[in-house]
Amino acid sequence: MIKGVDKKTHGGATFWTEGGSAIGMGHVARSLNIALAVISRGVPAEFLVNDDAAVRSLLDGAGVTHRICDFGSAPDVGLLGEVVVMDAKKDVLSRVRALKELGWKVVVIDNLSALEIADKTIIPSAVACGLPPNDKILAGRDYVIIGEGFRRAEKQVGRPA
């Protein structure tokens, strides 16, 4: 059981990810793009992240609420919303299992370690191949996550002919 996560606030999402100089910022940046899209639709979102200056700076700059909570520990207070979105390369099976036992909906991004128990697994690759047939997997070019910066650039430059 994960201490502190049994209290839910309806209508929102918690993004649980990590980044920094040792592992890069891709997971955090990708989750931030999704969170900003969710927030722009009036849905509250928060982050649980590792204690890294670059991660805190990115989220502070975006004006997104975040708390420090490494994947190896448990949050000390309830999570926001009804969905936990986990984006990390490490094995998340035990975390997903504990969240599911508490009744949370869990979406895992770019990670197959909890495929059988996560509500959805998103593989954001234009060339997602060789995945086992499973109605819980969302994969392929329709699920590539593109940040607003790229969208603005496309509008400025235009699409190639």
Coordinates of C-alpha atoms in Angstrom, one line a residue:
M1 CA 0.0 0.0 0.0
I2 CA 1.2 3.5 -0.7
K3 CA 0.8 5.8 2.3
G4 CA -1.0 9.0 1.7
V5 CA -2.6 8.4 -1.7
D6 CA -6.0 7.1 -0.6
K7 CA -7.5 10.5 -0.5
K8 CA -8.7 11.6 -4.0
T9 CA -9.7 15.1 -5.2
H10 CA -12.2 14.6 -8.0
G11 CA -11.5 16.1 -11.4
G12 CA -7.8 16.3 -12.1
A13 CA -4.6 14.4 -12.7
T14 CA -1.3 13.8 -11.0
F15 CA 1.7 13.3 -13.2
W16 CA 4.4 11.2 -11.5
T17 CA 7.7 11.5 -13.4
E18 CA 11.4 12.2 -13.0
G19 CA 14.3 13.9 -14.8
G20 CA 17.6 15.7 -14.5
S21 CA 21.1 15.6 -15.6
A22 CA 21.6 11.9 -15.0
I23 CA 18.5 10.7 -16.9
G24 CA 17.6 13.6 -19.1
M25 CA 14.5 15.8 -19.2
G26 CA 12.4 14.0 -21.8
H27 CA 9.9 12.4 -19.4
V28 CA 9.3 15.6 -17.5
A29 CA 9.0 17.7 -20.7
R30 CA 6.6 15.2 -22.3
S31 CA 4.4 15.0 -19.2
L32 CA 4.5 18.8 -19.0
N33 CA 3.2 19.1 -22.5
I34 CA 0.3 16.8 -21.7
A35 CA -0.4 18.5 -18.4
L36 CA -0.5 22.0 -20.0
A37 CA -3.0 20.6 -22.5
V38 CA -5.1 19.2 -19.7
I39 CA -4.9 22.5 -17.7
S40 CA -5.9 24.5 -20.8
R41 CA -9.2 22.6 -20.8
G42 CA -9.9 23.6 -17.2
V43 CA -8.7 20.3 -15.6
P44 CA -6.4 20.7 -12.6
A45 CA -3.0 18.9 -12.7
E46 CA -0.1 18.5 -10.4
F47 CA 3.3 16.9 -10.5
L48 CA 5.2 14.5 -8.3
V49 CA 8.9 14.7 -9.2
N50 CA 12.3 14.0 -8.0
D51 CA 14.3 16.7 -6.2
D52 CA 16.3 18.1 -9.2
A53 CA 17.0 21.8 -9.8
A54 CA 16.4 21.5 -13.6
V55 CA 13.1 19.7 -13.0
R56 CA 11.9 22.3 -10.5
S57 CA 13.0 25.1 -12.7
L58 CA 11.1 23.8 -15.7
L59 CA 7.9 23.3 -13.8
D60 CA 8.2 26.6 -11.9
G61 CA 8.7 28.3 -15.3
A62 CA 5.5 26.7 -16.6
G63 CA 3.6 27.7 -13.5
V64 CA 2.7 24.1 -12.7
T65 CA 2.1 22.8 -9.1
H66 CA 4.6 20.2 -8.1
R67 CA 5.8 18.3 -5.0
I68 CA 9.0 16.4 -4.5
C69 CA 8.4 12.6 -4.4
D70 CA 10.9 10.2 -5.9
F71 CA 9.6 7.0 -7.4
G72 CA 11.2 5.0 -4.6
S73 CA 9.1 6.8 -1.9
A74 CA 5.5 7.5 -1.4
P75 CA 3.6 10.8 -1.4
D76 CA 2.9 12.1 2.1
V77 CA -0.5 13.6 1.2
G78 CA -3.3 12.7 -1.1
L79 CA -3.0 13.0 -4.9
L80 CA -4.9 15.3 -7.1
G81 CA -7.6 14.0 -9.3
E82 CA -8.7 10.5 -10.2
V83 CA -5.9 9.6 -12.6
V84 CA -2.2 9.1 -12.1
V85 CA 0.0 9.4 -15.2
M86 CA 3.4 7.8 -14.7
D87 CA 6.2 8.6 -17.2
A88 CA 9.5 6.9 -16.4
K89 CA 11.7 4.2 -17.9
K90 CA 12.2 2.2 -14.6
D91 CA 9.9 -0.6 -13.6
V92 CA 6.7 0.9 -12.3
L93 CA 4.7 -2.3 -11.8
S94 CA 4.7 -2.2 -7.9
R95 CA 3.6 1.5 -7.9
V96 CA 0.9 0.8 -10.5
R97 CA -0.3 -2.2 -8.6
A98 CA -0.5 -0.3 -5.3
L99 CA -2.4 2.6 -6.9
K100 CA -4.8 0.2 -8.6
E101 CA -5.5 -1.5 -5.3
L102 CA -6.5 1.9 -3.9
G103 CA -8.9 2.4 -6.8
W104 CA -6.9 4.9 -8.9
K105 CA -6.9 5.0 -12.7
V106 CA -3.3 4.7 -14.0
V107 CA -1.9 5.7 -17.3
V108 CA 1.7 4.7 -18.1
I109 CA 3.7 6.4 -20.8
D110 CA 6.5 4.8 -22.8
N111 CA 6.9 1.9 -20.4
L112 CA 5.6 -1.7 -20.7
S113 CA 6.4 -2.9 -17.2
A114 CA 2.8 -2.5 -15.9
L115 CA 1.1 -3.3 -19.2
E116 CA -1.3 -5.9 -17.8
I117 CA -2.6 -3.8 -14.9
A118 CA -2.4 -0.2 -16.1
D119 CA -5.7 1.2 -17.4
K120 CA -3.8 2.5 -20.5
T121 CA -0.3 2.4 -21.8
I122 CA 0.7 5.0 -24.3
I123 CA 3.7 4.3 -26.5
P124 CA 4.3 7.7 -28.2
S125 CA 6.3 6.5 -31.2
A126 CA 5.5 7.0 -34.8
V127 CA 7.0 3.6 -35.5
A128 CA 5.6 1.5 -32.6
C129 CA 6.2 -2.0 -33.8
G130 CA 6.2 -5.4 -32.2
L131 CA 3.8 -4.6 -29.4
P132 CA 1.6 -7.4 -28.1
P133 CA -2.0 -7.2 -29.1
N134 CA -3.8 -5.4 -26.3
D135 CA -6.7 -3.0 -26.1
K136 CA -5.0 -1.1 -23.3
I137 CA -2.1 0.0 -25.6
L138 CA -2.3 3.3 -27.5
A139 CA 0.6 3.5 -29.9
G140 CA 1.8 4.8 -33.2
R141 CA 1.9 8.2 -34.9
D142 CA -1.5 9.3 -33.5
Y143 CA 0.0 9.2 -30.0
V144 CA 3.2 11.1 -30.6
I145 CA 3.3 14.0 -28.1
I146 CA 4.3 17.3 -29.6
G147 CA 4.9 20.4 -27.5
E148 CA 3.3 23.8 -28.1
G149 CA 6.7 25.2 -29.2
F150 CA 6.7 22.9 -32.2
R151 CA 3.1 23.8 -33.0
R152 CA 3.9 27.5 -32.9
A153 CA 6.9 26.9 -35.2
E154 CA 4.7 25.0 -37.6
K155 CA 2.3 27.9 -37.8
Q156 CA 5.1 30.4 -38.4
V157 CA 7.0 28.3 -41.0
G158 CA 4.0 26.5 -42.5
R159 CA 3.8 22.9 -43.4
P160 CA 6.1 21.5 -46.1
A161 CA 4.5 21.0 -49.5

